[in-house]
């Protein structure tokens, strides 16, 4: 029941969005180590406090956004397009 | 027993509209404006229910949502509510009510014998006793005894659709403080929603005397509410705020037939003016019918003109009860007040009004069997009474404040829990905030509503409110049991037992004894339970802590939660554009994913074999319209597809098709499909029917992540096109008859190529691609022409083919279904598609995962065919067994299994450890204890060279 701010649509209910994982996770190149790949594929930051998360505005503009969200207070910070 | 307790005049009821109803078969009557509870009380019915655990007789303790006992089975025409709450249910003509937890009726419950064995059923009795040898031995018997009411599985209650509302201010509770808050907010120009749980606004002004702005409180309340509505505010009565969620989302439940309605409200600010409710007193047999909260008795008297007793003993320790006693004395009842205090000025005033007051005294136990006949005091004196009106002090309703993560604090002076630190966007006012008088409540409400600025505070006469101090536990451990939680049958002794067994934390106490856990959520029991816990553990109430308050504040029917989101409205079915034609052909339609498709034409096993034979010998037509048609266009379209697909697609020539796999980043097969390159910068991805939306999202995700958005576009065009797959050795003849304007010569139109044609004057796309292994043509036309295309192909000799027969045909060929043969571990090299893994060096989704130790190890499950030893198909899901080292172990399982019309024996596919290198090996298969045998073979039973594609 949170309100997210979509950079394209403005404030919208969270039910319109679909969670898609941690933001800021660059995809390693093919020659990376098994450990590095496993970190990218499987490990989550699971931040206590402000987390930068990827969300898709599925029931809205359909765009992917990066949202700063406090996982404790559920306060919503800024958001930006994943691909500006 | 059916003496009328109704006063000749007064109350909110409409005496010109009598209503007939029944309770446990007895014909009774009441008036419009009654609740079920007030009508039963007026009719002299005292025993309404049997208690949860001991089947003790129970009557009304309360008057509103705090009532723990009066849960009834209600029927009215087609409506059936197995858990109707008598205090919240408006009386209606023809209501049939019955008690829910009795064997027989509430008056004569054959299970009451359980109470006599009560000392053998202490707290956690079930946890301790029924563990050996196993809970399931006892479960059936206990479940038959437990529970309140029986669900009617045939009930089809259809609640109203949810409503959504955004306001500046949502005020919860339309008592004096709430009305003042709403009026102040409206005056300040804010949009306001005022919610009231009772069916009428006014709160305690409806039953306690007061003068506000020069008029009686109840009339003032009505006038203010009318003014609010006239000024554009919304007032919702009979509606409870049941949940408060993040970012000031408030969920309301508006009561009504068939479950009522849910409102989802978003408020800039929330004001809670939810009031306070009275606590019962702890003494022996305090659950007897005829023990009632004093303020509840007053509300029955004033609002419904029902005198709950004629000889009343008030047991209290606060001044607020004296208001009720005075009112009953004025109504002609004989009243005695037993007050644990001495020297309160209220006592002298009461004596002056002719009310007997026993000061410095406590009720030790209720007297009477089945119903209250009197009270025995701690001094040993007895008083006769038909109503024991009790007050153990007051508890503010701060559930919503706690749901908003507010932390309550113990207030020693009032002896109760009050809101602690403020929560942003939320104010608490009135009795809920600890107001000590009507004037204080009105002032706090008005301030909360305006949120600062100029405030107009309604004036009123002096009405102090005595909170009563902390719970009095001195009579809790007498010779007779004292009830703490009436709804869950938890006694003071159960709390003591829990403490002795070291369940001393409040959350442990709750779970061990079930104190406060039922549908009333411990409304009347939580603070008394805390007081007992504090006393038994030698702590103060402030140290005892509180349990978590969770939504919903009141039970909400599942019908209301569902609203109209049921059946097809909850999960809409996708339908084929030619559905009517399939029905006319006698198709049996089934859901595949979210699409309704023809399973077979005709229902018998013969239909499947007949359709398979037609495909191999003549020509069939399959409605493949639900297969994906995702357009990918733009200068970077090829690059996007190269990245998302495991199979390289950028080197596909325009006009050609390629079978392709897409992987998840984990390396597991995500989907398969056929990709057509229409032109250099234009592709169409035809994926599995049930994966269309996921595949579109998948393409969109990586487009957003890695590409210039102006250089590649993804668009799902699936519903725009109808696709008919025409397949079989005679399919070319059918295509010729359709006259699509395409050169059908195999040199001009080879397998895995596509051409544009014309059908009925519109553009058609014809692709040679085969799911059956036979020569096949997929004809796609605008969706509106689906039926026409089907009819013309049928007229040209194509016979209908359903999805089930297609499953058998593709199994003969060893074509996989993603999610059937494959699971979340299956990688392309497990199904014989390892080539791209060896040759591709550019980046594609899942690439690195294909080279981890897990992906490279031996022993991975690989796709094989299985030739069953017997004529019966192997069961799907049967496990292949290894007995290596004397140990039985599953080495894989059967994924698909079908009879084969072409081969005359069953065919199966399986995923078996190292299966690709074990062809020829015979294995045992076990399915639910039955053993089968089968030989591993190459996963293609028919035409391995593919010659039939060009027959
Ligand atoms: Zn958006």
mmCIF file of N, CA and C in Angstrom, chain A residues 1-4 8 12-14 20 25 27-35 37 40-42 54 56 58 62-65 69 71-76 81-84, chain B residues 245-251 264 266 405 643 665-667 693 697 700-709 837 840-853:
data_model
loop_
_atom_site.group_PDB
_atom_site.id
_atom_site.type_symbol
_atom_site.label_atom_id
_atom_site.label_comp_id
_atom_site.label_asym_id
_atom_site.label_seq_id
_atom_site.Cartn_x
_atom_site.Cartn_y
_atom_site.Cartn_z
ATOM 1 N N UNK A 1 0.835 -1.199 0.000
ATOM 2 C CA UNK A 1 0.000 0.000 0.000
ATOM 3 C C UNK A 1 0.871 1.251 0.000
ATOM 4 N N UNK A 2 2.107 1.146 -0.497
ATOM 5 C CA UNK A 2 2.975 2.312 -0.533
ATOM 6 C C UNK A 2 2.718 3.102 -1.821
ATOM 7 N N UNK A 3 3.200 4.333 -1.814
ATOM 8 C CA UNK A 3 3.083 5.169 -3.015
ATOM 9 C C UNK A 3 4.490 5.335 -3.587
ATOM 10 N N UNK A 4 4.666 4.902 -4.818
ATOM 11 C CA UNK A 4 5.952 5.060 -5.478
ATOM 12 C C UNK A 4 5.876 6.252 -6.435
ATOM 13 N N UNK A 8 7.973 8.900 -14.838
ATOM 14 C CA UNK A 8 7.161 9.184 -16.026
ATOM 15 C C UNK A 8 5.704 9.461 -15.675
ATOM 16 N N UNK A 12 2.164 6.812 -7.812
ATOM 17 C CA UNK A 12 1.225 5.731 -8.157
ATOM 18 C C UNK A 12 1.294 4.660 -7.066
ATOM 19 N N UNK A 13 0.205 3.892 -6.853
ATOM 20 C CA UNK A 13 0.235 2.830 -5.839
ATOM 21 C C UNK A 13 1.220 1.714 -6.199
ATOM 22 N N UNK A 14 1.830 1.143 -5.177
ATOM 23 C CA UNK A 14 2.872 0.139 -5.415
ATOM 24 C C UNK A 14 2.367 -1.098 -6.161
ATOM 25 N N UNK A 20 12.067 -5.964 -9.284
ATOM 26 C CA UNK A 20 12.971 -6.650 -10.205
ATOM 27 C C UNK A 20 14.395 -6.735 -9.680
ATOM 28 N N UNK A 25 23.756 -3.204 -10.299
ATOM 29 C CA UNK A 25 24.457 -4.483 -10.328
ATOM 30 C C UNK A 25 24.941 -4.716 -11.736
ATOM 31 N N UNK A 27 26.513 -6.263 -15.014
ATOM 32 C CA UNK A 27 26.609 -7.660 -15.421
ATOM 33 C C UNK A 27 28.071 -7.981 -15.731
ATOM 34 N N UNK A 28 28.643 -8.962 -15.034
ATOM 35 C CA UNK A 28 30.065 -9.263 -15.271
ATOM 36 C C UNK A 28 30.298 -9.845 -16.670
ATOM 37 N N UNK A 29 31.508 -9.694 -17.162
ATOM 38 C CA UNK A 29 31.851 -10.266 -18.463
ATOM 39 C C UNK A 29 31.991 -11.782 -18.340
ATOM 40 N N UNK A 30 31.996 -12.460 -19.495
ATOM 41 C CA UNK A 30 32.018 -13.925 -19.511
ATOM 42 C C UNK A 30 33.234 -14.490 -18.785
ATOM 43 N N UNK A 31 34.368 -13.749 -18.790
ATOM 44 C CA UNK A 31 35.593 -14.322 -18.202
ATOM 45 C C UNK A 31 35.698 -14.079 -16.689
ATOM 46 N N UNK A 32 34.622 -13.690 -16.060
ATOM 47 C CA UNK A 32 34.668 -13.474 -14.615
ATOM 48 C C UNK A 32 34.779 -14.820 -13.888
ATOM 49 N N UNK A 33 35.122 -14.750 -12.591
ATOM 50 C CA UNK A 33 35.260 -15.999 -11.821
ATOM 51 C C UNK A 33 33.877 -16.536 -11.450
ATOM 52 N N UNK A 34 33.830 -17.818 -11.065
ATOM 53 C CA UNK A 34 32.576 -18.415 -10.608
ATOM 54 C C UNK A 34 31.998 -17.612 -9.444
ATOM 55 N N UNK A 35 32.877 -17.170 -8.537
ATOM 56 C CA UNK A 35 32.416 -16.440 -7.353
ATOM 57 C C UNK A 35 31.764 -15.122 -7.748
ATOM 58 N N UNK A 37 30.418 -14.331 -10.595
ATOM 59 C CA UNK A 37 29.147 -14.593 -11.276
ATOM 60 C C UNK A 37 28.059 -14.961 -10.251
ATOM 61 N N UNK A 40 26.765 -11.914 -8.558
ATOM 62 C CA UNK A 40 25.848 -11.159 -9.426
ATOM 63 C C UNK A 40 24.495 -11.860 -9.508
ATOM 64 N N UNK A 41 24.537 -13.175 -9.633
ATOM 65 C CA UNK A 41 23.315 -13.924 -9.907
ATOM 66 C C UNK A 41 22.467 -14.134 -8.657
ATOM 67 N N UNK A 42 23.108 -14.376 -7.525
ATOM 68 C CA UNK A 42 22.380 -14.900 -6.375
ATOM 69 C C UNK A 42 22.357 -14.002 -5.146
ATOM 70 N N UNK A 54 15.261 -1.907 -8.311
ATOM 71 C CA UNK A 54 14.721 -1.861 -9.671
ATOM 72 C C UNK A 54 13.248 -2.239 -9.613
ATOM 73 N N UNK A 56 9.556 -2.302 -12.207
ATOM 74 C CA UNK A 56 8.944 -2.091 -13.523
ATOM 75 C C UNK A 56 7.544 -1.540 -13.290
ATOM 76 N N UNK A 58 4.631 -1.910 -14.391
ATOM 77 C CA UNK A 58 3.961 -2.837 -15.293
ATOM 78 C C UNK A 58 2.541 -2.392 -15.631
ATOM 79 N N UNK A 62 5.050 1.016 -18.157
ATOM 80 C CA UNK A 62 5.819 -0.130 -18.606
ATOM 81 C C UNK A 62 7.320 0.054 -18.492
ATOM 82 N N UNK A 63 7.754 1.232 -18.011
ATOM 83 C CA UNK A 63 9.182 1.508 -17.970
ATOM 84 C C UNK A 63 9.839 0.936 -16.715
ATOM 85 N N UNK A 64 11.155 0.767 -16.806
ATOM 86 C CA UNK A 64 11.958 0.306 -15.670
ATOM 87 C C UNK A 64 12.513 1.509 -14.938
ATOM 88 N N UNK A 65 12.429 1.471 -13.626
ATOM 89 C CA UNK A 65 12.916 2.610 -12.848
ATOM 90 C C UNK A 65 13.795 2.131 -11.691
ATOM 91 N N UNK A 69 14.336 3.422 -1.642
ATOM 92 C CA UNK A 69 13.252 3.105 -0.710
ATOM 93 C C UNK A 69 13.858 2.673 0.605
ATOM 94 N N UNK A 71 13.843 0.518 3.620
ATOM 95 C CA UNK A 71 13.183 -0.756 3.922
ATOM 96 C C UNK A 71 12.695 -0.817 5.361
ATOM 97 N N UNK A 72 13.112 0.140 6.190
ATOM 98 C CA UNK A 72 12.638 0.151 7.574
ATOM 99 C C UNK A 72 11.429 1.076 7.721
ATOM 100 N N UNK A 73 11.603 2.329 7.309
ATOM 101 C CA UNK A 73 10.517 3.300 7.491
ATOM 102 C C UNK A 73 9.525 3.286 6.327
ATOM 103 N N UNK A 74 9.897 2.633 5.231
ATOM 104 C CA UNK A 74 9.103 2.604 4.000
ATOM 105 C C UNK A 74 8.966 3.998 3.385
ATOM 106 N N UNK A 75 9.879 4.878 3.720
ATOM 107 C CA UNK A 75 9.898 6.188 3.092
ATOM 108 C C UNK A 75 10.440 6.041 1.676
ATOM 109 N N UNK A 76 9.851 6.778 0.747
ATOM 110 C CA UNK A 76 10.286 6.692 -0.637
ATOM 111 C C UNK A 76 11.151 7.900 -0.964
ATOM 112 N N UNK A 81 14.751 6.962 -14.265
ATOM 113 C CA UNK A 81 14.613 5.882 -15.257
ATOM 114 C C UNK A 81 15.871 5.023 -15.264
ATOM 115 N N UNK A 82 15.708 3.720 -15.463
ATOM 116 C CA UNK A 82 16.877 2.846 -15.597
ATOM 117 C C UNK A 82 17.653 3.251 -16.855
ATOM 118 N N UNK A 83 16.932 3.596 -17.907
ATOM 119 C CA UNK A 83 17.542 3.932 -19.193
ATOM 120 C C UNK A 83 17.021 5.303 -19.617
ATOM 121 N N UNK A 84 17.776 6.382 -19.318
ATOM 122 C CA UNK A 84 17.218 7.729 -19.504
ATOM 123 C C UNK A 84 17.132 8.187 -20.971
ATOM 124 N N UNK B 245 -2.335 1.309 6.718
ATOM 125 C CA UNK B 245 -1.129 0.796 6.079
ATOM 126 C C UNK B 245 -0.190 1.943 5.723
ATOM 127 N N UNK B 246 0.915 1.577 5.066
ATOM 128 C CA UNK B 246 1.932 2.560 4.726
ATOM 129 C C UNK B 246 1.358 3.745 3.956
ATOM 130 N N UNK B 247 1.991 4.877 4.141
ATOM 131 C CA UNK B 247 1.676 6.091 3.394
ATOM 132 C C UNK B 247 0.199 6.464 3.522
ATOM 133 N N UNK B 248 -0.303 6.301 4.746
ATOM 134 C CA UNK B 248 -1.668 6.711 5.072
ATOM 135 C C UNK B 248 -2.744 6.072 4.193
ATOM 136 N N UNK B 249 -2.581 4.808 3.924
ATOM 137 C CA UNK B 249 -3.653 4.060 3.261
ATOM 138 C C UNK B 249 -4.567 3.521 4.353
ATOM 139 N N UNK B 250 -5.853 3.787 4.239
ATOM 140 C CA UNK B 250 -6.822 3.301 5.215
ATOM 141 C C UNK B 250 -7.779 2.370 4.488
ATOM 142 N N UNK B 251 -7.986 1.185 5.035
ATOM 143 C CA UNK B 251 -8.952 0.263 4.448
ATOM 144 C C UNK B 251 -10.196 0.248 5.320
ATOM 145 N N UNK B 264 -10.911 1.625 -0.236
ATOM 146 C CA UNK B 264 -9.484 1.875 -0.100
ATOM 147 C C UNK B 264 -9.266 3.384 -0.168
ATOM 148 N N UNK B 266 -6.954 6.854 0.524
ATOM 149 C CA UNK B 266 -5.624 7.436 0.702
ATOM 150 C C UNK B 266 -5.843 8.835 1.272
ATOM 151 N N UNK B 405 2.463 1.726 13.381
ATOM 152 C CA UNK B 405 3.753 1.588 14.061
ATOM 153 C C UNK B 405 3.923 2.530 15.246
ATOM 154 N N UNK B 643 21.239 -11.061 -27.951
ATOM 155 C CA UNK B 643 21.548 -11.079 -26.531
ATOM 156 C C UNK B 643 20.526 -11.893 -25.746
ATOM 157 N N UNK B 665 19.013 -15.829 -16.823
ATOM 158 C CA UNK B 665 20.413 -15.543 -16.476
ATOM 159 C C UNK B 665 21.038 -16.717 -15.710
ATOM 160 N N UNK B 666 20.215 -17.576 -15.123
ATOM 161 C CA UNK B 666 20.715 -18.756 -14.415
ATOM 162 C C UNK B 666 21.148 -19.864 -15.368
ATOM 163 N N UNK B 667 20.939 -19.670 -16.667
ATOM 164 C CA UNK B 667 21.299 -20.687 -17.650
ATOM 165 C C UNK B 667 20.173 -21.656 -17.936
ATOM 166 N N UNK B 693 3.423 -13.164 -22.274
ATOM 167 C CA UNK B 693 3.629 -11.959 -21.480
ATOM 168 C C UNK B 693 5.013 -11.963 -20.823
ATOM 169 N N UNK B 697 8.021 -9.254 -21.477
ATOM 170 C CA UNK B 697 8.656 -8.545 -20.370
ATOM 171 C C UNK B 697 10.156 -8.785 -20.355
ATOM 172 N N UNK B 700 11.694 -6.727 -23.023
ATOM 173 C CA UNK B 700 11.626 -5.324 -22.616
ATOM 174 C C UNK B 700 12.680 -5.023 -21.537
ATOM 175 N N UNK B 701 12.858 -5.959 -20.617
ATOM 176 C CA UNK B 701 13.836 -5.763 -19.535
ATOM 177 C C UNK B 701 15.228 -5.516 -20.103
ATOM 178 N N UNK B 702 15.637 -6.374 -21.030
ATOM 179 C CA UNK B 702 17.012 -6.244 -21.521
ATOM 180 C C UNK B 702 17.157 -5.134 -22.535
ATOM 181 N N UNK B 703 16.050 -4.794 -23.194
ATOM 182 C CA UNK B 703 16.054 -3.602 -24.047
ATOM 183 C C UNK B 703 16.330 -2.371 -23.182
ATOM 184 N N UNK B 704 15.611 -2.264 -22.042
ATOM 185 C CA UNK B 704 15.810 -1.119 -21.146
ATOM 186 C C UNK B 704 17.220 -1.134 -20.565
ATOM 187 N N UNK B 705 17.702 -2.327 -20.264
ATOM 188 C CA UNK B 705 18.972 -2.436 -19.546
ATOM 189 C C UNK B 705 20.177 -2.121 -20.426
ATOM 190 N N UNK B 706 20.112 -2.484 -21.696
ATOM 191 C CA UNK B 706 21.352 -2.462 -22.487
ATOM 192 C C UNK B 706 21.283 -1.723 -23.809
ATOM 193 N N UNK B 707 20.103 -1.257 -24.224
ATOM 194 C CA UNK B 707 20.005 -0.751 -25.583
ATOM 195 C C UNK B 707 19.554 0.699 -25.635
ATOM 196 N N UNK B 708 19.866 1.336 -26.753
ATOM 197 C CA UNK B 708 19.360 2.675 -27.047
ATOM 198 C C UNK B 708 17.879 2.500 -27.385
ATOM 199 N N UNK B 709 17.029 3.085 -26.536
ATOM 200 C CA UNK B 709 15.591 2.817 -26.670
ATOM 201 C C UNK B 709 15.013 3.327 -27.984
ATOM 202 N N UNK B 837 26.495 -23.119 -27.171
ATOM 203 C CA UNK B 837 27.346 -23.026 -25.982
ATOM 204 C C UNK B 837 28.810 -23.205 -26.359
ATOM 205 N N UNK B 840 29.402 -19.938 -29.503
ATOM 206 C CA UNK B 840 29.198 -18.488 -29.334
ATOM 207 C C UNK B 840 30.176 -17.913 -28.320
ATOM 208 N N UNK B 841 30.833 -16.811 -28.699
ATOM 209 C CA UNK B 841 31.749 -16.146 -27.766
ATOM 210 C C UNK B 841 31.237 -14.777 -27.361
ATOM 211 N N UNK B 842 30.186 -14.282 -28.068
ATOM 212 C CA UNK B 842 29.610 -12.980 -27.709
ATOM 213 C C UNK B 842 28.674 -13.154 -26.509
ATOM 214 N N UNK B 843 28.268 -12.037 -25.934
ATOM 215 C CA UNK B 843 27.453 -12.092 -24.717
ATOM 216 C C UNK B 843 26.004 -12.445 -25.038
ATOM 217 N N UNK B 844 25.433 -13.328 -24.271
ATOM 218 C CA UNK B 844 24.000 -13.621 -24.361
ATOM 219 C C UNK B 844 23.521 -13.994 -22.965
ATOM 220 N N UNK B 845 22.254 -13.865 -22.751
ATOM 221 C CA UNK B 845 21.688 -14.119 -21.427
ATOM 222 C C UNK B 845 21.988 -15.528 -20.951
ATOM 223 N N UNK B 846 22.467 -15.633 -19.746
ATOM 224 C CA UNK B 846 22.724 -16.952 -19.162
ATOM 225 C C UNK B 846 24.053 -17.546 -19.562
ATOM 226 N N UNK B 847 24.839 -16.811 -20.370
ATOM 227 C CA UNK B 847 26.064 -17.400 -20.942
ATOM 228 C C UNK B 847 27.010 -17.953 -19.867
ATOM 229 N N UNK B 848 27.318 -17.114 -18.882
ATOM 230 C CA UNK B 848 28.321 -17.531 -17.893
ATOM 231 C C UNK B 848 27.825 -18.715 -17.064
ATOM 232 N N UNK B 849 26.499 -18.787 -16.865
ATOM 233 C CA UNK B 849 25.946 -19.877 -16.051
ATOM 234 C C UNK B 849 26.144 -21.245 -16.697
ATOM 235 N N UNK B 850 26.363 -21.263 -18.024
ATOM 236 C CA UNK B 850 26.518 -22.549 -18.711
ATOM 237 C C UNK B 850 27.899 -23.150 -18.498
ATOM 238 N N UNK B 851 28.770 -22.394 -17.786
ATOM 239 C CA UNK B 851 30.141 -22.872 -17.606
ATOM 240 C C UNK B 851 30.543 -22.968 -16.141
ATOM 241 N N UNK B 852 29.592 -22.937 -15.265
ATOM 242 C CA UNK B 852 29.906 -23.140 -13.840
ATOM 243 C C UNK B 852 30.180 -24.627 -13.622
ATOM 244 N N UNK B 853 30.815 -24.975 -12.502
ATOM 245 C CA UNK B 853 31.048 -26.403 -12.228
ATOM 246 C C UNK B 853 29.758 -27.211 -12.277
#
